[in-house]
Short mmCIF file of C-alpha atoms in Angstrom, two decimals:
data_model
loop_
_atom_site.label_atom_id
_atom_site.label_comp_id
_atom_site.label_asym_id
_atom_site.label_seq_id
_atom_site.Cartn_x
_atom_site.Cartn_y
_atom_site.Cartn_z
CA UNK A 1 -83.40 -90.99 196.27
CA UNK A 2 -85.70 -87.98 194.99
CA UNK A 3 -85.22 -86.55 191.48
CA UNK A 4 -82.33 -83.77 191.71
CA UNK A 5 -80.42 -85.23 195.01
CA UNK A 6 -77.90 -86.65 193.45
CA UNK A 7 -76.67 -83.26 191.83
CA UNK A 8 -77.50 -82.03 195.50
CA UNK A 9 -75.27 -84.29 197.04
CA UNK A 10 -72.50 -83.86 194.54
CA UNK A 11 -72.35 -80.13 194.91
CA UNK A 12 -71.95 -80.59 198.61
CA UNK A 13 -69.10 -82.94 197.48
CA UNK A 14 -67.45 -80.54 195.47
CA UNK A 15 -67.66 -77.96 198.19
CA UNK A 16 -66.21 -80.12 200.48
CA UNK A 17 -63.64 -80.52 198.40
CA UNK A 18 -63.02 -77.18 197.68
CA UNK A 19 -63.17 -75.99 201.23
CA UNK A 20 -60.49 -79.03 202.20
CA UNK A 21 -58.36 -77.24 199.76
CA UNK A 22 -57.76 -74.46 201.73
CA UNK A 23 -60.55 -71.44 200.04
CA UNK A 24 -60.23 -68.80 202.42
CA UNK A 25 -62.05 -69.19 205.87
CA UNK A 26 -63.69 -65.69 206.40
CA UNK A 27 -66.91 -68.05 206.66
CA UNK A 28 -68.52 -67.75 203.58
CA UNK A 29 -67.16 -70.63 202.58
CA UNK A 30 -68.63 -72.88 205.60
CA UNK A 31 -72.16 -71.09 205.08
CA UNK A 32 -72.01 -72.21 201.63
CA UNK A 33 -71.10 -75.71 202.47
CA UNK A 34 -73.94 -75.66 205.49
CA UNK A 35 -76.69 -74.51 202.55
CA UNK A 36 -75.40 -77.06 200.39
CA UNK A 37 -75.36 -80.16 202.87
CA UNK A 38 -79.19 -78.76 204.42
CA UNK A 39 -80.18 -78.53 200.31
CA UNK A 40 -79.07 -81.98 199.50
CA UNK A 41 -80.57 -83.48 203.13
CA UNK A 42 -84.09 -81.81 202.42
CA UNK A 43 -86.66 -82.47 199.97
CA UNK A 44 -86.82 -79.57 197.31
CA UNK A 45 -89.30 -76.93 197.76
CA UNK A 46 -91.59 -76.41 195.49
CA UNK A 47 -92.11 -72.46 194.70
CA UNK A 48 -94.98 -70.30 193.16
CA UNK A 49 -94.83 -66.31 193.27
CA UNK A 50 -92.76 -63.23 193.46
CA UNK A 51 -89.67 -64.30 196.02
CA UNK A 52 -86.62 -62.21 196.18
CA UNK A 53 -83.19 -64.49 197.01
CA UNK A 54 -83.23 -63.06 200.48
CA UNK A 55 -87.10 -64.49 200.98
CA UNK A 56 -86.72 -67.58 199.11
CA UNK A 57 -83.51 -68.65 201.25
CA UNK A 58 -85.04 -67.56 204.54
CA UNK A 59 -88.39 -69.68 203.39
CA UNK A 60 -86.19 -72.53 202.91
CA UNK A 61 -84.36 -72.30 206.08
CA UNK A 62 -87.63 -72.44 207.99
CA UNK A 63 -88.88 -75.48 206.35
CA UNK A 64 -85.68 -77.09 207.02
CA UNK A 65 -85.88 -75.86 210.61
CA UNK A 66 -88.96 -77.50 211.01
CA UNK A 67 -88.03 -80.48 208.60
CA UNK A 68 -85.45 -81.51 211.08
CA UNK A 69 -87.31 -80.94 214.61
CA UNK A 70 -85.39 -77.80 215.51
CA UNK A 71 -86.35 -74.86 217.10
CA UNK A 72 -82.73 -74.01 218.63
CA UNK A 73 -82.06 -73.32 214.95
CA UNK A 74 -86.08 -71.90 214.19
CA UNK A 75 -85.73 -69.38 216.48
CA UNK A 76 -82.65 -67.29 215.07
CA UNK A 77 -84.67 -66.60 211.99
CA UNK A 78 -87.20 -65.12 213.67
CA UNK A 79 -87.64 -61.18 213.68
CA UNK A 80 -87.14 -59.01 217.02
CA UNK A 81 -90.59 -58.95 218.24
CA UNK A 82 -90.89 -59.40 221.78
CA UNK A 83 -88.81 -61.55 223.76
CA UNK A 84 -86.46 -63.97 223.31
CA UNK A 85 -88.54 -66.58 225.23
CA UNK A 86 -91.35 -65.62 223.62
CA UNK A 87 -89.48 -66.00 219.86
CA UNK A 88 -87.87 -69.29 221.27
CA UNK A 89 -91.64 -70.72 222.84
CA UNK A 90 -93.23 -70.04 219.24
CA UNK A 91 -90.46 -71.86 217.52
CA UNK A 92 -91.08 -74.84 219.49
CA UNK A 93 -94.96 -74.93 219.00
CA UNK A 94 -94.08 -74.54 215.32
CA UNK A 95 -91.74 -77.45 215.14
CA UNK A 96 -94.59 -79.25 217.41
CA UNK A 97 -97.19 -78.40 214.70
CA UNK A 98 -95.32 -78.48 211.35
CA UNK A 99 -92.30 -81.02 212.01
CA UNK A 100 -94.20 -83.68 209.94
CA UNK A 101 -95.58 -82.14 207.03
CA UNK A 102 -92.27 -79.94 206.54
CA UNK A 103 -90.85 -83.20 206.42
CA UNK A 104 -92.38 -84.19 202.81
CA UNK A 105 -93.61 -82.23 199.91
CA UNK A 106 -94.13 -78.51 200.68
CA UNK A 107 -95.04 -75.62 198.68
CA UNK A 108 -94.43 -71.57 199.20
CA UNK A 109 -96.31 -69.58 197.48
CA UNK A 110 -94.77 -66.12 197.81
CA UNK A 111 -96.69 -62.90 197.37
CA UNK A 112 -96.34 -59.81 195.79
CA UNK A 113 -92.27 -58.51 195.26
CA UNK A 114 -91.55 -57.51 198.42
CA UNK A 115 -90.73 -53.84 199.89
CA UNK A 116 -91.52 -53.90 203.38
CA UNK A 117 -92.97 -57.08 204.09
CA UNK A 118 -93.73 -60.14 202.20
CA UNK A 119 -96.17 -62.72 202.97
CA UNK A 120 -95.82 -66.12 202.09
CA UNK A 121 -97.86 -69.32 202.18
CA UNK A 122 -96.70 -72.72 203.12
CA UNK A 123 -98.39 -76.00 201.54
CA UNK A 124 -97.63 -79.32 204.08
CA UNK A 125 -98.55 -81.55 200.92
CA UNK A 126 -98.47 -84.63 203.43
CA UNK A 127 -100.50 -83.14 206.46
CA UNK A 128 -102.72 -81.17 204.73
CA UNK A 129 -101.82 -78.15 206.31
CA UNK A 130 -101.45 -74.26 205.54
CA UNK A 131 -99.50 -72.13 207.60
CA UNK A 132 -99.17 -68.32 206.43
CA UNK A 133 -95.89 -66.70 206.92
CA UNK A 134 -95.03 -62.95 207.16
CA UNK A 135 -91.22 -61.82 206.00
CA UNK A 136 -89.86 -58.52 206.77
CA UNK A 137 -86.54 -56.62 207.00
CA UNK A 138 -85.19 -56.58 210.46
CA UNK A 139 -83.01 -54.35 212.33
CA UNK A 140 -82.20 -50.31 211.89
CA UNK A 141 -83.10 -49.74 208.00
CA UNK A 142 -83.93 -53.52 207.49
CA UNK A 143 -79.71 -53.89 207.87
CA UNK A 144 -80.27 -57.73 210.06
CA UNK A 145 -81.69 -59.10 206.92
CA UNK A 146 -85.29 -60.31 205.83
CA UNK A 147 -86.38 -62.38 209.44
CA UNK A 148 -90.25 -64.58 210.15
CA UNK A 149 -92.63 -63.26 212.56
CA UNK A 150 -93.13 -66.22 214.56
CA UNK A 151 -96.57 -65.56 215.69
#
């Protein structure tokens, strides 16, 4: 087991825990026990940089996206440019051609503090790959959250 997973996994126990004890179900609750069972199932990501928590969680979600093989759950993330087939076909040709180094040791090296767009640079310590990602607000005045161009 990796240095920091058991803490991982006992947070996710704890939030089990506390969601089996009846906390209120307005979904929060079940988002924070979904980030806390993907944080302790993933190795940690190592970060360099400027990220906000907005562009730091949405990094992480894409590395765990491609960590586990799964565009269905790539594509959501992704901001509304173009179609939806054409959002959903990039997903998959990400998870073909970043599935295995997401898997192991990755670094993001985030950019300048964001405003309008933030740019960020993945490290697939493993493959030896690089793949450059580009954040931005999404939606009328940004209000959809900080989404990936999946180009």
């Amino acid at each position: 087991m990796a240095a920091g997973r058991p803490v991982a996994v006992a947070l996710a126990a704890v939030l089990s825990a506390a969601l089996l004890a009846g906390c209120s179900d307005d979904g929060a609750q079940d988002r924070r026990l979904a980030f806390a069972a993907d944080y302790a199932a993933h190795p940690h990501l190592k970060v360099t940089g400027c990220p906000v928590p907005e562009t730091l969680g949405l990094v992480q979600q894409v590395v765990w996206r491609l960590a586990d093989g799964s565009a269905e759950r790539l594509a959501p993330l992704a901001a509304a440019e173009g179609s939806a087939d054409g959002r959903r076909a990039a997903a998959e040709a990400w998870v073909r051609d970043y599935a295995r180094g997401a898997a192991g040791e990755v670094t993001a090296d985030f950019g300048d503090d964001p405003a309008e767009r933030q740019t960020v640079r993945l490290t697939f310590h493993g493959t030896g790959q690089v793949k450059e990602l580009t954040l931005r607000p999404d939606g009328p005045d940004g209000g959809a959250g900080w989404r990936v161009l999946l180009a």
